[in-house]
């Protein structure tokens, strides 16, 4: 049975509707991890460190796609809830066109200045060549990445979440197959991993473009775009939290790398890279659920379905709390076998990474509420509160703590930074959720 945004959502219906987004994010995280596994085990730990050094630049460029995708999806879903399908198509088409223009322009500029940027991000002489190789190839395909992440949210608004999942699976399988071919069989090194990733991005970014251009039963279609500067502004402001979150994560990754290079050298950077890979797998469940439920919330807000909005908020909160507790427990139990996929050949690196992940994983107890709260306010077109939660979580608290705690606690201070960050942000998230309940009628 097809589930529509206008439906009443029981727990079963909510989980069925959001499941494709959850699986999609899990699969995305897994095939990103496969890149790391091939590079770490075949090319070497220094190559893995190079990926982590240059990745902040890729994420900064891609952040503009997240911004217009999430912020724009809230505007489009709200417009669908108001009953204006034609205007929703026009907004959708304008947003996708803008993402393409921004993606091509930013990628070209970054390729030109890749060497000084890599040095600024902390690349040593040992890592510089791999940083440039990986960075240039991924930047060349970054527009596909921006489209892929944007279409993932728009598939949900179009009531086609299963198509978004199918494309993510296809992209991931292609990435893993070409990782095996390029890195293991052809021994192309870090360049092979980069090419495999771009092929995956291209599948996820181009196929939806043709799908939404073709006549079909989708609630959204790409048509000749019209110029709506206020929609672009509102989408940018509303999606600023997602963009700032990605940019902040890039800055904080840089700070983590600097601290780990100081405390443990290139091996330390490899350890934090592994932990961030594994962290993404666990957090993907929460991000996928928030992504899958966001268009429903926006639709009901636009339709003034306040009773259903209350129902959604209660059920989403319950799911998030249960998932957070389960993930924290699972992470503690599986730390060693999960980490062994990356660094089993180096006993010292293995022990350092396992201890680090077990401390870092305590953050899962708190992060679910923060992820959902930021997404929830974006869905309600309140980009200001969403941005406050997001920036506090991803930059302000974490940026301060990663500079302070390692000086007090050494390596344990690095691993505990995320825990104290999420716990502190949780208090702010709860404050806003309670303060705004009478404004949006979700409690």
Short mmCIF file of C-alpha atoms in Angstrom, two decimals:
data_model
loop_
_atom_site.label_atom_id
_atom_site.label_comp_id
_atom_site.label_asym_id
_atom_site.label_seq_id
_atom_site.Cartn_x
_atom_site.Cartn_y
_atom_site.Cartn_z
CA UNK A 1 0.00 0.00 0.00
CA UNK A 2 1.36 3.40 -1.00
CA UNK A 3 1.98 5.74 1.95
CA UNK A 4 1.25 9.43 1.33
CA UNK A 5 2.43 12.53 3.17
CA UNK A 6 -1.19 13.33 4.05
CA UNK A 7 -1.77 9.99 5.83
CA UNK A 8 -2.21 9.45 9.58
CA UNK A 9 1.00 7.82 10.79
CA UNK A 10 1.03 4.93 13.24
CA UNK A 11 4.39 3.60 14.43
CA UNK A 12 4.25 0.94 11.72
CA UNK A 13 3.40 3.37 8.95
CA UNK A 14 6.05 5.85 10.14
CA UNK A 15 8.75 3.19 10.22
CA UNK A 16 7.73 1.83 6.82
CA UNK A 17 7.86 5.30 5.28
CA UNK A 18 11.20 6.24 6.85
CA UNK A 19 12.83 2.80 6.43
CA UNK A 20 14.07 3.48 2.87
CA UNK A 21 15.79 6.66 4.10
CA UNK A 22 17.32 4.81 7.05
CA UNK A 23 18.58 1.97 4.87
CA UNK A 24 19.75 4.51 2.30
CA UNK A 25 21.87 6.34 4.86
CA UNK A 26 23.22 3.10 6.32
CA UNK A 27 24.14 1.91 2.86
CA UNK A 28 25.73 5.25 2.03
CA UNK A 29 27.84 5.03 5.18
CA UNK A 30 28.81 1.43 4.48
CA UNK A 31 30.04 2.07 0.97
CA UNK A 32 31.97 5.09 2.24
CA UNK A 33 33.53 2.76 4.79
CA UNK A 34 34.41 0.27 2.06
CA UNK A 35 36.54 3.00 0.47
CA UNK A 36 38.39 3.32 3.74
CA UNK A 37 38.83 -0.43 4.13
CA UNK A 38 40.32 -0.85 0.65
CA UNK A 39 42.61 2.15 1.04
CA UNK A 40 43.74 1.25 4.59
CA UNK A 41 44.38 -2.45 3.94
CA UNK A 42 45.78 -2.24 0.41
CA UNK A 43 47.25 1.24 -0.09
CA UNK A 44 48.21 1.93 3.54
CA UNK A 45 47.43 3.98 6.65
CA UNK A 46 49.06 7.12 5.22
CA UNK A 47 46.69 7.07 2.26
CA UNK A 48 43.76 6.77 4.66
CA UNK A 49 45.11 9.77 6.56
CA UNK A 50 45.34 11.70 3.28
CA UNK A 51 41.65 11.10 2.61
CA UNK A 52 40.76 12.46 6.03
CA UNK A 53 42.99 15.51 5.55
CA UNK A 54 41.41 16.56 2.23
CA UNK A 55 37.84 15.45 2.95
CA UNK A 56 36.89 18.68 4.77
CA UNK A 57 37.32 20.58 1.48
CA UNK A 58 35.00 18.16 -0.33
CA UNK A 59 32.41 18.46 2.43
CA UNK A 60 32.52 22.26 2.37
CA UNK A 61 31.72 22.26 -1.35
CA UNK A 62 29.07 19.58 -0.92
CA UNK A 63 27.52 21.53 1.97
CA UNK A 64 25.84 23.89 -0.48
CA UNK A 65 23.97 20.94 -1.92
CA UNK A 66 22.86 19.90 1.57
CA UNK A 67 21.73 23.45 2.25
CA UNK A 68 19.53 23.85 -0.81
CA UNK A 69 18.39 20.22 -0.70
CA UNK A 70 17.14 20.17 2.89
CA UNK A 71 16.02 23.79 3.11
CA UNK A 72 14.43 23.62 -0.33
CA UNK A 73 12.71 20.31 0.38
CA UNK A 74 10.99 21.88 3.38
CA UNK A 75 9.73 24.72 1.16
CA UNK A 76 8.58 22.29 -1.55
CA UNK A 77 6.86 19.93 0.91
CA UNK A 78 5.15 22.84 2.64
CA UNK A 79 3.90 24.08 -0.75
CA UNK A 80 2.57 20.61 -1.57
CA UNK A 81 0.76 20.66 1.78
CA UNK A 82 -0.82 23.97 0.77
CA UNK A 83 -2.16 22.27 -2.37
CA UNK A 84 -0.08 24.12 -5.01
CA UNK A 85 1.63 21.35 -7.01
CA UNK A 86 2.63 23.56 -9.96
CA UNK A 87 4.40 26.04 -7.73
CA UNK A 88 6.14 23.16 -5.94
CA UNK A 89 7.50 21.93 -9.30
CA UNK A 90 8.77 25.42 -10.11
CA UNK A 91 10.55 25.68 -6.76
CA UNK A 92 12.01 22.20 -7.19
CA UNK A 93 13.32 22.97 -10.67
CA UNK A 94 14.89 26.26 -9.58
CA UNK A 95 16.66 24.59 -6.66
CA UNK A 96 18.14 21.78 -8.76
CA UNK A 97 19.34 24.23 -11.44
CA UNK A 98 20.99 26.39 -8.78
CA UNK A 99 22.74 23.39 -7.22
CA UNK A 100 24.27 22.48 -10.59
CA UNK A 101 25.58 26.01 -11.20
CA UNK A 102 27.04 26.34 -7.70
CA UNK A 103 28.57 22.85 -7.82
CA UNK A 104 30.42 23.37 -11.09
CA UNK A 105 31.68 26.83 -10.11
CA UNK A 106 32.94 25.95 -6.64
CA UNK A 107 34.58 22.72 -7.77
CA UNK A 108 36.53 24.52 -10.50
CA UNK A 109 37.85 27.17 -8.09
CA UNK A 110 38.87 24.56 -5.50
CA UNK A 111 40.74 22.46 -8.07
CA UNK A 112 42.80 25.50 -9.03
CA UNK A 113 43.83 26.13 -5.41
CA UNK A 114 44.02 22.52 -4.22
CA UNK A 115 47.71 22.54 -3.18
CA UNK A 116 47.67 25.54 -0.81
CA UNK A 117 44.33 24.40 0.61
CA UNK A 118 45.72 20.92 1.31
CA UNK A 119 48.69 22.48 3.10
CA UNK A 120 46.34 24.68 5.12
CA UNK A 121 44.33 21.60 6.13
CA UNK A 122 47.42 20.03 7.62
CA UNK A 123 48.87 17.85 4.84
CA UNK A 124 52.47 16.94 5.57
CA UNK A 125 55.03 16.39 2.80
CA UNK A 126 54.41 12.65 3.16
CA UNK A 127 50.66 13.04 2.57
CA UNK A 128 50.57 15.92 0.07
CA UNK A 129 50.63 13.94 -3.21
CA UNK A 130 47.80 11.64 -2.16
CA UNK A 131 45.78 14.57 -0.85
CA UNK A 132 46.00 16.35 -4.21
CA UNK A 133 45.24 13.21 -6.23
CA UNK A 134 42.18 12.27 -4.19
CA UNK A 135 40.98 15.86 -3.87
CA UNK A 136 41.11 16.76 -7.57
CA UNK A 137 39.23 13.63 -8.65
CA UNK A 138 36.49 14.03 -6.03
CA UNK A 139 36.10 17.74 -6.73
CA UNK A 140 35.61 16.94 -10.41
CA UNK A 141 32.63 14.79 -9.42
CA UNK A 142 31.38 16.94 -6.54
CA UNK A 143 28.39 18.32 -8.49
CA UNK A 144 27.11 14.74 -8.84
CA UNK A 145 27.51 14.36 -5.07
CA UNK A 146 25.53 17.55 -4.43
CA UNK A 147 22.75 16.37 -6.73
CA UNK A 148 22.69 12.93 -5.13
CA UNK A 149 22.28 14.26 -1.60
CA UNK A 150 19.59 16.73 -2.73
CA UNK A 151 17.59 14.17 -4.69
CA UNK A 152 17.56 11.85 -1.66
CA UNK A 153 15.35 14.32 0.20
CA UNK A 154 13.26 15.25 -2.84
CA UNK A 155 12.46 11.58 -3.52
CA UNK A 156 10.81 11.49 -0.10
CA UNK A 157 8.80 14.64 -0.80
CA UNK A 158 7.74 13.10 -4.12
CA UNK A 159 6.48 10.03 -2.20
CA UNK A 160 9.09 7.86 -3.93
CA UNK A 161 11.45 6.97 -1.03
CA UNK A 162 11.96 3.44 -2.39
CA UNK A 163 13.38 4.84 -5.64
CA UNK A 164 15.82 6.92 -3.63
CA UNK A 165 16.86 3.79 -1.76
CA UNK A 166 17.25 1.77 -4.98
CA UNK A 167 19.51 4.43 -6.47
CA UNK A 168 21.60 4.64 -3.32
CA UNK A 169 22.05 0.87 -3.38
CA UNK A 170 23.00 1.00 -7.08
CA UNK A 171 25.48 3.81 -6.39
CA UNK A 172 26.95 1.93 -3.45
CA UNK A 173 27.30 -1.35 -5.31
CA UNK A 174 29.00 0.45 -8.19
CA UNK A 175 31.37 2.16 -5.76
CA UNK A 176 32.30 -1.13 -4.07
CA UNK A 177 32.71 -3.03 -7.34
CA UNK A 178 34.98 -0.35 -8.80
CA UNK A 179 36.88 -0.09 -5.51
CA UNK A 180 37.68 -3.78 -5.85
CA UNK A 181 38.56 -3.41 -9.55
CA UNK A 182 40.59 -0.19 -9.34
CA UNK A 183 42.29 -0.59 -5.95
CA UNK A 184 42.67 -4.36 -5.51
CA UNK A 185 42.88 -5.70 -9.08
CA UNK A 186 44.42 -2.82 -11.06
CA UNK A 187 46.39 -1.41 -8.08
CA UNK A 188 45.53 2.20 -8.96
CA UNK A 189 46.03 3.28 -5.36
CA UNK A 190 44.19 6.23 -3.90
CA UNK A 191 43.22 7.46 -7.37
CA UNK A 192 41.30 4.23 -7.92
CA UNK A 193 39.31 4.77 -4.72
CA UNK A 194 38.52 8.33 -5.82
CA UNK A 195 37.34 7.26 -9.29
CA UNK A 196 35.16 4.54 -7.75
CA UNK A 197 33.52 7.11 -5.47
CA UNK A 198 32.83 9.52 -8.34
CA UNK A 199 31.21 6.76 -10.40
CA UNK A 200 28.87 6.10 -7.46
CA UNK A 201 28.10 9.83 -7.19
CA UNK A 202 27.35 10.04 -10.91
CA UNK A 203 24.78 7.24 -10.73
CA UNK A 204 23.08 8.84 -7.72
CA UNK A 205 23.11 12.32 -9.25
CA UNK A 206 22.32 11.78 -12.94
CA UNK A 207 19.66 9.04 -12.92
CA UNK A 208 17.23 11.09 -10.77
CA UNK A 209 17.76 14.02 -13.12
CA UNK A 210 16.35 11.97 -16.00
CA UNK A 211 13.64 10.46 -13.80
CA UNK A 212 12.22 13.81 -12.74
CA UNK A 213 12.42 15.13 -16.30
CA UNK A 214 10.35 12.21 -17.66
CA UNK A 215 6.54 12.07 -17.41
CA UNK A 216 5.56 9.68 -14.61
CA UNK A 217 3.39 9.50 -11.51
CA UNK A 218 5.80 11.40 -9.26
CA UNK A 219 4.41 14.30 -7.22
CA UNK A 220 7.39 16.36 -8.37
CA UNK A 221 8.71 17.06 -11.88
CA UNK A 222 11.56 19.07 -13.31
CA UNK A 223 10.17 21.77 -15.58
CA UNK A 224 11.48 25.02 -17.00
CA UNK A 225 12.63 26.88 -13.88
CA UNK A 226 11.25 30.27 -12.93
CA UNK A 227 13.16 32.83 -10.95
CA UNK A 228 12.04 32.98 -7.31
CA UNK A 229 14.80 34.81 -5.40
CA UNK A 230 12.86 34.74 -2.14
CA UNK A 231 12.50 30.97 -2.36
CA UNK A 232 16.25 30.61 -2.84
CA UNK A 233 16.83 32.93 0.10
CA UNK A 234 14.34 31.12 2.34
CA UNK A 235 15.73 27.74 1.30
CA UNK A 236 19.27 28.91 1.98
CA UNK A 237 18.38 30.33 5.39
CA UNK A 238 16.28 27.30 6.30
CA UNK A 239 18.92 24.85 5.13
CA UNK A 240 21.76 26.86 6.62
CA UNK A 241 21.89 24.51 9.60
CA UNK A 242 22.74 21.57 7.34
CA UNK A 243 25.32 23.60 5.42
CA UNK A 244 26.84 24.98 8.61
CA UNK A 245 26.85 21.49 10.09
CA UNK A 246 28.88 20.16 7.16
CA UNK A 247 31.23 23.13 7.10
CA UNK A 248 31.60 22.94 10.88
CA UNK A 249 32.29 19.21 10.69
CA UNK A 250 35.01 19.97 8.16
CA UNK A 251 36.60 22.56 10.45
CA UNK A 252 36.37 20.25 13.45
CA UNK A 253 37.84 17.35 11.44
CA UNK A 254 40.78 19.64 10.70
CA UNK A 255 41.15 20.34 14.44
CA UNK A 256 40.95 16.62 15.25
CA UNK A 257 43.63 15.92 12.65
CA UNK A 258 45.92 18.61 14.06
CA UNK A 259 45.52 17.27 17.59
CA UNK A 260 46.05 13.67 16.55
CA UNK A 261 49.10 14.59 14.46
CA UNK A 262 50.52 16.35 17.54
CA UNK A 263 49.73 13.51 19.95
CA UNK A 264 50.28 10.41 17.81
CA UNK A 265 51.52 11.38 14.32
CA UNK A 266 50.13 9.92 11.09
CA UNK A 267 48.91 6.83 12.98
CA UNK A 268 46.79 9.06 15.18
CA UNK A 269 45.14 10.62 12.13
CA UNK A 270 44.45 7.12 10.82
CA UNK A 271 42.82 6.20 14.16
CA UNK A 272 40.44 9.18 14.21
CA UNK A 273 39.66 8.54 10.54
CA UNK A 274 38.56 4.97 11.36
CA UNK A 275 36.45 6.18 14.29
CA UNK A 276 34.72 8.76 12.11
CA UNK A 277 33.99 6.12 9.47
CA UNK A 278 32.46 3.78 12.05
CA UNK A 279 30.61 6.66 13.74
CA UNK A 280 28.93 7.45 10.42
CA UNK A 281 27.52 3.92 10.19
CA UNK A 282 25.86 4.19 13.59
CA UNK A 283 24.64 7.79 13.26
CA UNK A 284 23.29 7.02 9.78
CA UNK A 285 20.24 5.38 11.38
CA UNK A 286 19.33 8.59 13.20
CA UNK A 287 20.08 10.82 10.22
CA UNK A 288 18.05 8.57 7.92
CA UNK A 289 15.05 8.61 10.26
CA UNK A 290 15.20 12.40 10.59
CA UNK A 291 15.53 12.77 6.82
CA UNK A 292 12.64 10.39 6.14
CA UNK A 293 10.26 12.05 8.60
CA UNK A 294 11.12 15.66 7.68
CA UNK A 295 8.88 16.01 4.56
CA UNK A 296 5.91 14.57 6.49
CA UNK A 297 6.39 17.20 9.19
CA UNK A 298 6.74 19.98 6.61
CA UNK A 299 3.62 18.78 4.76
CA UNK A 300 1.49 18.71 7.92
CA UNK A 301 2.81 22.12 8.96
CA UNK A 302 1.85 23.54 5.56
CA UNK A 303 -1.57 21.83 5.71
CA UNK A 304 -2.10 23.06 9.32
CA UNK A 305 -2.63 19.46 10.43
CA UNK A 306 -1.69 20.17 14.03
CA UNK A 307 -3.19 17.00 15.50
CA UNK A 308 -1.10 14.91 13.14
CA UNK A 309 1.93 17.09 13.89
CA UNK A 310 1.54 16.25 17.59
CA UNK A 311 1.19 12.58 16.72
CA UNK A 312 4.35 12.68 14.58
CA UNK A 313 6.38 14.48 17.23
CA UNK A 314 5.48 11.98 19.95
CA UNK A 315 6.21 8.95 17.82
CA UNK A 316 9.42 10.35 16.33
CA UNK A 317 10.72 11.26 19.80
CA UNK A 318 10.06 7.74 21.08
CA UNK A 319 11.83 6.12 18.12
CA UNK A 320 14.83 8.43 18.48
CA UNK A 321 15.29 7.75 22.19
CA UNK A 322 15.07 3.96 21.77
CA UNK A 323 17.48 3.97 18.82
CA UNK A 324 20.01 6.14 20.67
CA UNK A 325 20.15 3.76 23.64
CA UNK A 326 20.37 0.69 21.41
CA UNK A 327 23.19 2.15 19.30
CA UNK A 328 25.28 3.11 22.32
CA UNK A 329 25.01 -0.44 23.68
CA UNK A 330 25.74 -2.02 20.28
CA UNK A 331 28.78 0.20 19.72
CA UNK A 332 30.32 -0.81 23.04
CA UNK A 333 29.78 -4.52 22.29
CA UNK A 334 31.10 -4.47 18.72
CA UNK A 335 33.97 -1.97 18.98
CA UNK A 336 36.83 -4.46 18.54
CA UNK A 337 35.44 -6.51 15.62
CA UNK A 338 34.31 -3.39 13.77
CA UNK A 339 37.66 -1.61 14.16
CA UNK A 340 39.52 -4.79 13.14
CA UNK A 341 38.17 -4.43 9.60
CA UNK A 342 40.42 -1.40 9.19
CA UNK A 343 43.57 -1.78 11.29
CA UNK A 344 43.98 -5.43 12.32
CA UNK A 345 47.51 -5.58 10.88
CA UNK A 346 48.83 -2.92 13.30
CA UNK A 347 48.37 -4.04 16.93
CA UNK A 348 49.25 -0.67 18.51
CA UNK A 349 46.95 1.25 16.18
CA UNK A 350 44.24 -1.34 16.80
CA UNK A 351 44.33 -0.91 20.60
CA UNK A 352 44.39 2.88 20.37
CA UNK A 353 41.41 2.93 17.99
CA UNK A 354 39.31 0.43 19.98
CA UNK A 355 39.76 2.40 23.21
CA UNK A 356 39.02 5.62 21.36
CA UNK A 357 35.82 4.32 19.81
CA UNK A 358 34.49 2.92 23.09
CA UNK A 359 34.81 6.34 24.70
CA UNK A 360 33.58 8.20 21.61
CA UNK A 361 30.51 5.93 21.32
CA UNK A 362 29.05 7.22 24.59
CA UNK A 363 27.98 10.24 22.54
CA UNK A 364 25.32 8.09 20.85
CA UNK A 365 23.26 8.33 24.05
CA UNK A 366 22.73 12.05 23.42
CA UNK A 367 23.18 12.77 19.72
CA UNK A 368 19.83 11.36 18.51
CA UNK A 369 17.76 14.11 20.12
CA UNK A 370 20.12 16.76 18.75
CA UNK A 371 19.99 15.40 15.19
CA UNK A 372 16.19 15.15 15.27
CA UNK A 373 15.71 18.58 16.89
CA UNK A 374 17.77 20.33 14.21
CA UNK A 375 15.96 18.46 11.42
CA UNK A 376 12.58 19.09 13.09
CA UNK A 377 12.97 22.86 13.14
CA UNK A 378 14.24 22.84 9.55
CA UNK A 379 11.04 20.96 8.64
CA UNK A 380 9.04 23.72 10.34
CA UNK A 381 10.93 26.28 8.21
CA UNK A 382 12.66 27.69 11.30
CA UNK A 383 16.21 27.73 10.07
CA UNK A 384 17.39 30.00 12.89
CA UNK A 385 16.80 27.53 15.71
CA UNK A 386 17.96 24.63 13.57
CA UNK A 387 21.19 26.49 12.83
CA UNK A 388 21.78 27.32 16.51
CA UNK A 389 21.49 23.64 17.49
CA UNK A 390 23.56 22.49 14.54
CA UNK A 391 26.40 25.00 14.89
CA UNK A 392 26.56 24.59 18.65
CA UNK A 393 26.81 20.82 18.21
CA UNK A 394 29.12 20.64 15.23
CA UNK A 395 31.40 23.65 15.74
CA UNK A 396 31.18 25.81 18.86
CA UNK A 397 31.20 23.24 21.66
CA UNK A 398 33.17 20.64 19.76
CA UNK A 399 35.69 23.18 18.49
CA UNK A 400 36.36 24.49 21.99
CA UNK A 401 36.49 21.07 23.62
CA UNK A 402 38.84 19.51 21.04
CA UNK A 403 41.30 22.29 21.82
CA UNK A 404 40.93 22.07 25.61
CA UNK A 405 40.29 18.44 26.61
CA UNK A 406 43.39 16.86 24.95
CA UNK A 407 45.58 19.24 26.96
CA UNK A 408 43.90 18.03 30.15
CA UNK A 409 43.36 14.33 29.36
CA UNK A 410 45.71 13.53 26.47
CA UNK A 411 44.31 11.13 23.87
CA UNK A 412 41.26 10.38 26.02
CA UNK A 413 40.38 14.06 25.72
CA UNK A 414 40.12 13.63 21.95
CA UNK A 415 37.76 10.67 22.25
CA UNK A 416 35.59 12.32 24.93
CA UNK A 417 35.15 15.57 23.01
CA UNK A 418 32.10 14.24 21.15
CA UNK A 419 30.51 12.96 24.38
CA UNK A 420 30.66 16.31 26.19
CA UNK A 421 29.60 18.12 23.01
CA UNK A 422 26.44 16.05 22.52
CA UNK A 423 25.52 16.19 26.22
CA UNK A 424 25.84 19.97 26.28
CA UNK A 425 23.89 20.43 23.05
CA UNK A 426 21.12 18.16 24.37
CA UNK A 427 20.26 20.78 27.01
CA UNK A 428 19.90 23.44 24.31
CA UNK A 429 17.79 21.16 22.09
CA UNK A 430 15.41 20.40 24.95
CA UNK A 431 15.14 24.10 25.80
CA UNK A 432 14.03 25.00 22.26
CA UNK A 433 11.69 22.02 21.92
CA UNK A 434 9.88 23.06 25.09
CA UNK A 435 9.94 26.79 24.34
CA UNK A 436 8.52 26.51 20.80
CA UNK A 437 5.74 24.00 21.48
CA UNK A 438 3.02 26.67 21.62
CA UNK A 439 4.28 28.33 18.44
CA UNK A 440 4.02 25.19 16.27
CA UNK A 441 1.48 23.13 18.26
CA UNK A 442 3.44 19.86 18.30
CA UNK A 443 2.92 19.28 22.05
#
